[in-house]
PDB file of C-alpha atoms in Angstrom:
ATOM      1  CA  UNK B   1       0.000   0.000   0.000  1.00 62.00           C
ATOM      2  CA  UNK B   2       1.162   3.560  -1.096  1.00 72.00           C
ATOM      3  CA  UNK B   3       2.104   5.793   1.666  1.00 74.00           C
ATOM      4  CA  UNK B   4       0.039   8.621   0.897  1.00 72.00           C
ATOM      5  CA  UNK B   5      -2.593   6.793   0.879  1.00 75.00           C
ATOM      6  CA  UNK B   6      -2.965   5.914   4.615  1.00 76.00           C
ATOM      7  CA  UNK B   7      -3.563   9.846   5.566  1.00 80.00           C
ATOM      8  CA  UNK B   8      -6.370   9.618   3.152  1.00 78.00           C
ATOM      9  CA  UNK B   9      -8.335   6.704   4.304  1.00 82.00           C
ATOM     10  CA  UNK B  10      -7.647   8.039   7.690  1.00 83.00           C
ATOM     11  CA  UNK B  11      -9.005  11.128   6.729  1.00 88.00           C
ATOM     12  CA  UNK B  12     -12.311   9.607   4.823  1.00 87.00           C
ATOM     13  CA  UNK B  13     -12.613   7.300   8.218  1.00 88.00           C
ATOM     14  CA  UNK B  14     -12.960   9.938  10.340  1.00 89.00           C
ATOM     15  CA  UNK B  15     -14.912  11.735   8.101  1.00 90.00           C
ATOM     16  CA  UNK B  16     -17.404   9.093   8.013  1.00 89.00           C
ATOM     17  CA  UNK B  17     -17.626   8.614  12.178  1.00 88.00           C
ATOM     18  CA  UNK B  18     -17.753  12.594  12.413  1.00 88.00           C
ATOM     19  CA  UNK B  19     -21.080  12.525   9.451  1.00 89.00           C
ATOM     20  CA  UNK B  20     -22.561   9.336  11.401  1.00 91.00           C
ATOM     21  CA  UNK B  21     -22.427  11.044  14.804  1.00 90.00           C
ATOM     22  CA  UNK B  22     -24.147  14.250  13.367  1.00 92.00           C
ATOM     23  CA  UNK B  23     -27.161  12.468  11.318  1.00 93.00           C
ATOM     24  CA  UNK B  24     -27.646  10.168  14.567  1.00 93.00           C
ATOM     25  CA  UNK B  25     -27.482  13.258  16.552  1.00 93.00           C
ATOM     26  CA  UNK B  26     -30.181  14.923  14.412  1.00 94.00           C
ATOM     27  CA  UNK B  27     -32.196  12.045  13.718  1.00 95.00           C
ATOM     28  CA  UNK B  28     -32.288  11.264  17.278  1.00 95.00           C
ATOM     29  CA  UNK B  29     -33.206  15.222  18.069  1.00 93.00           C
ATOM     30  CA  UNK B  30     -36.164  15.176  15.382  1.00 94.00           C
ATOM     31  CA  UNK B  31     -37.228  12.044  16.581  1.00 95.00           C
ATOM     32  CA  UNK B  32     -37.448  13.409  20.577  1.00 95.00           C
ATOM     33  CA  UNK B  33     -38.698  16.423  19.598  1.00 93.00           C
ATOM     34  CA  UNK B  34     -41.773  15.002  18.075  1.00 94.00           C
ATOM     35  CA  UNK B  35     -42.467  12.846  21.158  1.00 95.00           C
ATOM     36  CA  UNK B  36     -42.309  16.452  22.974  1.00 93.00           C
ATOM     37  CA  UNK B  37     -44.938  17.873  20.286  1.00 93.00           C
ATOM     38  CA  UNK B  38     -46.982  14.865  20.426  1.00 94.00           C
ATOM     39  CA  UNK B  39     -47.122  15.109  24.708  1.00 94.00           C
ATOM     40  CA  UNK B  40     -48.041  18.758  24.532  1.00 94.00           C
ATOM     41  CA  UNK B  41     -51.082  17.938  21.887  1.00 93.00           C
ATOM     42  CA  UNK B  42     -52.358  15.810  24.462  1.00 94.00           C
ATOM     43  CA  UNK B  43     -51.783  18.420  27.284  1.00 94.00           C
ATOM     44  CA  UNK B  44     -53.646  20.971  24.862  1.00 93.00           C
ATOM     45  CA  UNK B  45     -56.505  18.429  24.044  1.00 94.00           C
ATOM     46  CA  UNK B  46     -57.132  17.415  27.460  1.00 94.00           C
ATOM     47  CA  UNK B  47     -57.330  21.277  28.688  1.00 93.00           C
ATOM     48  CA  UNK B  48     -59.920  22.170  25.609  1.00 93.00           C
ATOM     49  CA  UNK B  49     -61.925  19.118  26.938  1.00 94.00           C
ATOM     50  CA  UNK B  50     -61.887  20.524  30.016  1.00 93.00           C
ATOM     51  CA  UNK B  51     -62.889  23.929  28.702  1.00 92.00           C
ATOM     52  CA  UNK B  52     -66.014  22.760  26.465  1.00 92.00           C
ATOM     53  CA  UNK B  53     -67.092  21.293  29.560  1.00 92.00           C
ATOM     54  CA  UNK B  54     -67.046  24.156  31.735  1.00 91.00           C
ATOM     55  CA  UNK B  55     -68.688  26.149  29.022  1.00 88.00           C
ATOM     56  CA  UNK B  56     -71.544  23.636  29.423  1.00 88.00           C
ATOM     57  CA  UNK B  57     -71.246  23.795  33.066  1.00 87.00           C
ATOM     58  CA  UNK B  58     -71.748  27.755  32.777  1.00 85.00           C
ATOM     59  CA  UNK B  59     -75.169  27.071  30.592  1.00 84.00           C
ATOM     60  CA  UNK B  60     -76.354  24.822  32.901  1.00 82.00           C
ATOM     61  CA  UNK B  61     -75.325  26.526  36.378  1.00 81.00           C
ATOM     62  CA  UNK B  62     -76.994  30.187  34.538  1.00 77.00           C
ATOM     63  CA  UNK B  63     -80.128  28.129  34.114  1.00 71.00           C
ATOM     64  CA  UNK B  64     -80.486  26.800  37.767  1.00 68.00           C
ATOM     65  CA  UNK B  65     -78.654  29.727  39.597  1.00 63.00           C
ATOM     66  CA  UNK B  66     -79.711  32.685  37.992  1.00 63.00           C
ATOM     67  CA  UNK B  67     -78.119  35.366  40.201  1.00 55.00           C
ATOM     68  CA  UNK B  68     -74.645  34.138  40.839  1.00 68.00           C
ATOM     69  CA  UNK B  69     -73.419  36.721  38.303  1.00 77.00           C
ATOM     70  CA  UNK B  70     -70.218  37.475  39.676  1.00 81.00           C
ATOM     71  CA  UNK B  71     -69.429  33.874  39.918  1.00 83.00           C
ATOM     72  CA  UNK B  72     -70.250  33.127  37.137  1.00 84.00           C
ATOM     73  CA  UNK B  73     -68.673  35.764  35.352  1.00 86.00           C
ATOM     74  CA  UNK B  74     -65.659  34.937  37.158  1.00 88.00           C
ATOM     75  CA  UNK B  75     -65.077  31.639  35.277  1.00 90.00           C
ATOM     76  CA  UNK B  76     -66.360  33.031  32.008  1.00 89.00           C
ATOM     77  CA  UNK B  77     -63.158  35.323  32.402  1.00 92.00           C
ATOM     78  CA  UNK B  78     -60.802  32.907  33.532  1.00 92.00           C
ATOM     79  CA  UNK B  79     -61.519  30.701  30.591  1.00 92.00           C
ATOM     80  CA  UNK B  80     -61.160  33.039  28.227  1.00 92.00           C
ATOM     81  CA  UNK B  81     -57.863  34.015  29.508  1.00 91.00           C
ATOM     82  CA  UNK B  82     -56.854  30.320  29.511  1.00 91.00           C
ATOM     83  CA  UNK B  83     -57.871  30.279  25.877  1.00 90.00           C
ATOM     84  CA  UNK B  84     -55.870  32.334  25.052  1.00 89.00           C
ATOM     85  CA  UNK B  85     -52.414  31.643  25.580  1.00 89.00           C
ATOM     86  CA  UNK B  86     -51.239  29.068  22.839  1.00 87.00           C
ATOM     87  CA  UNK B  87     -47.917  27.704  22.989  1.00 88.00           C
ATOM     88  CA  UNK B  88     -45.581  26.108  19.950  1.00 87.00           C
ATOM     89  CA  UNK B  89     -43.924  22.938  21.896  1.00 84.00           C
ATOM     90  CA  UNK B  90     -41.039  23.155  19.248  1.00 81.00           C
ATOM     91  CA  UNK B  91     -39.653  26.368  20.570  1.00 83.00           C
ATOM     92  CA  UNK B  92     -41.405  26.306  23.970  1.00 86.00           C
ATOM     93  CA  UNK B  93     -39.711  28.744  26.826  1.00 87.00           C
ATOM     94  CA  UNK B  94     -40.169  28.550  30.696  1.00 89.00           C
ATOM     95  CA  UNK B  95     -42.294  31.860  30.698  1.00 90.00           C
ATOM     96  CA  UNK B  96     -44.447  30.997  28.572  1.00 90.00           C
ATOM     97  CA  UNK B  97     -44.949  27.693  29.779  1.00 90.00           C
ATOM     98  CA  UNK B  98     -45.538  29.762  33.407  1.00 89.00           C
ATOM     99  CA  UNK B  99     -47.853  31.576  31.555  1.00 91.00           C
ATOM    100  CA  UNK B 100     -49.957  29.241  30.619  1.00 92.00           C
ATOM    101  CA  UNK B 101     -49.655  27.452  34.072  1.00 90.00           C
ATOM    102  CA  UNK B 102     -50.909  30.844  35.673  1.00 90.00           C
ATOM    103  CA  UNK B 103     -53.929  30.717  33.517  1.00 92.00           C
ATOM    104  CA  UNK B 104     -55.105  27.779  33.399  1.00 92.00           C
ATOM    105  CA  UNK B 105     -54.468  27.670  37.702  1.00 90.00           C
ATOM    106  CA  UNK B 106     -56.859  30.474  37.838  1.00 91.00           C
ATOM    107  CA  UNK B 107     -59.302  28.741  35.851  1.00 91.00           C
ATOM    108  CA  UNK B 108     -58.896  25.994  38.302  1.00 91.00           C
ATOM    109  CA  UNK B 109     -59.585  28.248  40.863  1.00 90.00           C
ATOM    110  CA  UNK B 110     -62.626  30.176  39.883  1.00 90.00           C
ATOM    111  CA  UNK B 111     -64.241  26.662  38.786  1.00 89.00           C
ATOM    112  CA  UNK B 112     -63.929  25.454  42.634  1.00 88.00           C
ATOM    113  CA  UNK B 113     -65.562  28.758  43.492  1.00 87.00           C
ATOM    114  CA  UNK B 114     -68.258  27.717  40.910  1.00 86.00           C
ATOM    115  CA  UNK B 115     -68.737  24.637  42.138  1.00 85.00           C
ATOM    116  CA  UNK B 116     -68.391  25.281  46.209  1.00 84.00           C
ATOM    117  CA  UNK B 117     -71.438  28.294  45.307  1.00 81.00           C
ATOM    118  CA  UNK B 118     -73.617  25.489  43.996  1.00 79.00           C
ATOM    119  CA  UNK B 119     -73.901  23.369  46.878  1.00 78.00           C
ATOM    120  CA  UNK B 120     -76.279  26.291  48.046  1.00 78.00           C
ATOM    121  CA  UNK B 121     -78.792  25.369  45.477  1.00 78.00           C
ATOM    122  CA  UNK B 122     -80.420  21.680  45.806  1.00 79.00           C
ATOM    123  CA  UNK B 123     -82.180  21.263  42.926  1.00 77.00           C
ATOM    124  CA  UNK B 124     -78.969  22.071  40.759  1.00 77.00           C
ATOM    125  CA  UNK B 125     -77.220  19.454  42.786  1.00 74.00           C
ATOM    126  CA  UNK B 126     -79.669  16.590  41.802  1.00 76.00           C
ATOM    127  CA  UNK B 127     -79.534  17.781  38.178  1.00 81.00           C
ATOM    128  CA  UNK B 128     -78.703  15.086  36.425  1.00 84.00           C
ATOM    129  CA  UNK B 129     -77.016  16.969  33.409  1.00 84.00           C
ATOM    130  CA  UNK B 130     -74.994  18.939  36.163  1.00 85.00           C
ATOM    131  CA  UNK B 131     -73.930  15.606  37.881  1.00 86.00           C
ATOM    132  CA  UNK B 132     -72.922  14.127  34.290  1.00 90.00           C
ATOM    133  CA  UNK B 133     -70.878  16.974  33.731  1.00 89.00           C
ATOM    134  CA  UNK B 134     -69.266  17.098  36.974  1.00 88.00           C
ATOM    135  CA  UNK B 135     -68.142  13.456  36.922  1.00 90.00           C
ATOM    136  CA  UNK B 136     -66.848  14.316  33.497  1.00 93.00           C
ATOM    137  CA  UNK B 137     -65.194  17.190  34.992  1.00 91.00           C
ATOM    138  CA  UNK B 138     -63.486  15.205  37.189  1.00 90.00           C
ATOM    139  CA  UNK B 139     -62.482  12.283  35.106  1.00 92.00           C
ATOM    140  CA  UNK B 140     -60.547  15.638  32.988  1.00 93.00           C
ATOM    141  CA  UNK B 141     -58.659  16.717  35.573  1.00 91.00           C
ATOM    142  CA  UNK B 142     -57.489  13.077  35.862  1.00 93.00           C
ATOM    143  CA  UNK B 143     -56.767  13.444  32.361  1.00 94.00           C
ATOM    144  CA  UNK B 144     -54.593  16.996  32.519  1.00 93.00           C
ATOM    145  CA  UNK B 145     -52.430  15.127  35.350  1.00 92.00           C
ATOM    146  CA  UNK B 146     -51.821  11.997  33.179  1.00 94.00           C
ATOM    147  CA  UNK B 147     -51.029  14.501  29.960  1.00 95.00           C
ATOM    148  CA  UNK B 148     -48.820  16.654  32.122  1.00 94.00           C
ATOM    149  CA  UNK B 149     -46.993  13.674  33.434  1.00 94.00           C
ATOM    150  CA  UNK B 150     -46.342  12.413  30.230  1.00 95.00           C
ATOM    151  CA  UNK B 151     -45.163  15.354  28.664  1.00 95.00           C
ATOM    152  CA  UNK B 152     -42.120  15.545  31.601  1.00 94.00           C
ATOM    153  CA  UNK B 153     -41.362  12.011  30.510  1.00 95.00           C
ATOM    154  CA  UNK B 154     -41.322  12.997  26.984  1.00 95.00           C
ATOM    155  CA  UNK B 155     -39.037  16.310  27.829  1.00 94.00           C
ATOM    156  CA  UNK B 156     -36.373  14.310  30.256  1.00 94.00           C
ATOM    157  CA  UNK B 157     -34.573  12.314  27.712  1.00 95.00           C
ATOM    158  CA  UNK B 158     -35.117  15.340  25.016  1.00 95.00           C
ATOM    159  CA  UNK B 159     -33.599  17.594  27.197  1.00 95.00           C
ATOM    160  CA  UNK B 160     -30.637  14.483  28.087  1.00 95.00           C
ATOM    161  CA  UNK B 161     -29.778  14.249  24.711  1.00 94.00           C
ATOM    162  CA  UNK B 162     -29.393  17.899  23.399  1.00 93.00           C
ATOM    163  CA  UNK B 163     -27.812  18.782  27.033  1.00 93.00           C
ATOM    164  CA  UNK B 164     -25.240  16.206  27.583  1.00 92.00           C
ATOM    165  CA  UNK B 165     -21.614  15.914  26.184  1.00 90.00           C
ATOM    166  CA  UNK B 166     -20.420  16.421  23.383  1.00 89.00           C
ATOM    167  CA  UNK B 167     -24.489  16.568  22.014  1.00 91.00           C
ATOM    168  CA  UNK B 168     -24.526  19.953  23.113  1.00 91.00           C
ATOM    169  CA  UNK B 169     -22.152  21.095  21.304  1.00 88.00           C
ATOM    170  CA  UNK B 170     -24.171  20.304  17.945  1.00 89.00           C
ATOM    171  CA  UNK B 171     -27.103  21.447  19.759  1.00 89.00           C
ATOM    172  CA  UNK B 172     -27.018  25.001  18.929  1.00 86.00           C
ATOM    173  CA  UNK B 173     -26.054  24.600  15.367  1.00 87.00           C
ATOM    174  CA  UNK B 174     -28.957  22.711  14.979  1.00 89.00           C
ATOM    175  CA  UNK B 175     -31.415  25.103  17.367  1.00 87.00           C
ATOM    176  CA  UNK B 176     -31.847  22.224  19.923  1.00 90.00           C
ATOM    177  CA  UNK B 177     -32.835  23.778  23.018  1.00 89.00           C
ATOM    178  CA  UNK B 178     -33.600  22.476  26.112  1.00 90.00           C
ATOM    179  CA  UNK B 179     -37.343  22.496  27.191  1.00 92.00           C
ATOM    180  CA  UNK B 180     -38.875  23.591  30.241  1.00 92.00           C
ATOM    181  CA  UNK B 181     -41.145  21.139  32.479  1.00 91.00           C
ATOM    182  CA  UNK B 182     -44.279  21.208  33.894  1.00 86.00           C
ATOM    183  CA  UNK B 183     -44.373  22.658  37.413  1.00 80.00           C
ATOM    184  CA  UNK B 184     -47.151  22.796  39.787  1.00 67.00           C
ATOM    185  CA  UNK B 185     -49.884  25.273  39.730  1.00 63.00           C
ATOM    186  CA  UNK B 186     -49.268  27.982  42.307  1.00 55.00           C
ATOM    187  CA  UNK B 187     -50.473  27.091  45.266  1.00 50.00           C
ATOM    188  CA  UNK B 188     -51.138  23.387  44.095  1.00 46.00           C
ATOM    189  CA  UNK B 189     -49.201  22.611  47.609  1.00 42.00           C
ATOM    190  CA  UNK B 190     -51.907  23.581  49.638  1.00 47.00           C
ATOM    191  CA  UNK B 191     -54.978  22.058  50.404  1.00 39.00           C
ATOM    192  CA  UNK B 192     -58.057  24.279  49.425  1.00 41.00           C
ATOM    193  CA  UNK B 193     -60.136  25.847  52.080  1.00 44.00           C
ATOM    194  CA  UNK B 194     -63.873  24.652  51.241  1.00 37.00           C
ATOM    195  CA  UNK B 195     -66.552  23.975  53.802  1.00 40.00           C
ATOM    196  CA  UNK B 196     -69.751  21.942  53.275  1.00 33.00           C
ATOM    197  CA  UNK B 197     -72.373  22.133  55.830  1.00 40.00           C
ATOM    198  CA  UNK B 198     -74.940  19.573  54.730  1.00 32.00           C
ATOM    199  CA  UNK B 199     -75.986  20.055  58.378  1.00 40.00           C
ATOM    200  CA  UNK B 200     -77.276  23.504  57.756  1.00 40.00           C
ATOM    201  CA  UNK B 201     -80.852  23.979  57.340  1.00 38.00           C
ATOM    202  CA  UNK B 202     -82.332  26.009  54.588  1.00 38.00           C
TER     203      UNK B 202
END
């Protein structure tokens, strides 16, 4: 074999390792950023589902409970607001992502205020379409919780590969950033103050 030859195939070797690394470095990257975008779809489509149902929830609490305006319009506002804020998972940041947590926790909160007001009206409690919806309700939040989860499994190893060494060096060329998680809602940690006193006499 010719001397000058051995620099080359050296040369084309390394070539070759240095264009495999990159393609499985971006293939891998596409691949875990899709399994991000497909997490956060769920996330979104369990929160509409849990927005159409409060919107029927509204219509149905209007009908029963006629002067719990402010109530009423409370949640009206807060869903709106939580409407609102869409997010592209592909180039998702921690603020916005805090944003939308913020929201969508007030929602949360003006919904318990919707639903601790109705225990003062019996005859909306044994409506059946209220109960339906309120079961449904519940089996949603159940839902957001499972989608949330899911989308901080799908993040971890996104964020592992684009973060770790020497990935991270080829993650900027390529725009790979790493992506924020799902945190708890503010003041998720506490237990919420409600009071039912079925003892109470009308």
């Amino acid at each position: 074999m010719k001397k000058w030859l051995i620099p080359v195939i050296i040369i084309v070797l390394l070539a070759f390792s240095g264009y495999s690394w990159i393609k499985g470095f971006y293939n891998k990257g596409i691949t875990l950023n899709e399994n991000v975008s497909e997490s956060w779809g769920n996330v979104e489509t369990a929160y509409q589902r849990r927005n159409d149902l409060i919107g029927n929830l509204v219509k149905t609490v209007q009908g029963a409970a006629d002067y719990e305006k402010e109530t009423l319009t409370q949640v009206i506002e807060a869903r709106a607001k939580a409407t609102s804020v869409n997010i592209d998972p592909t180039n998702i940041t921690p603020e916005q992502l805090a944003q939308f947590n913020e929201v969508q926790g007030g929602l949360s909160g003006a919904l318990k205020s919707l639903l601790v007001t109705v225990e003062r009206y019996p005859d909306l409690k044994a409506n059946q379409n209220f109960l339906k919806l309120q079961d449904e309700l519940a089996s949603t939040e159940n839902q957001i919780l499972t989608a949330r989860t899911r989308y901080n499994e799908a993040i971890k190893p996104f964020n592992n590969h684009v973060k770790t060494f020497p990935n991270n060096i080829l993650a900027g060329f390529f725009n790979f950033e790493g992506k924020p998680y799902f945190n708890a809602e503010a003041g998720a940690d506490k237990a919420p103050d409600v009071e039912f006193d079925f003892g109470k006499k009308e």
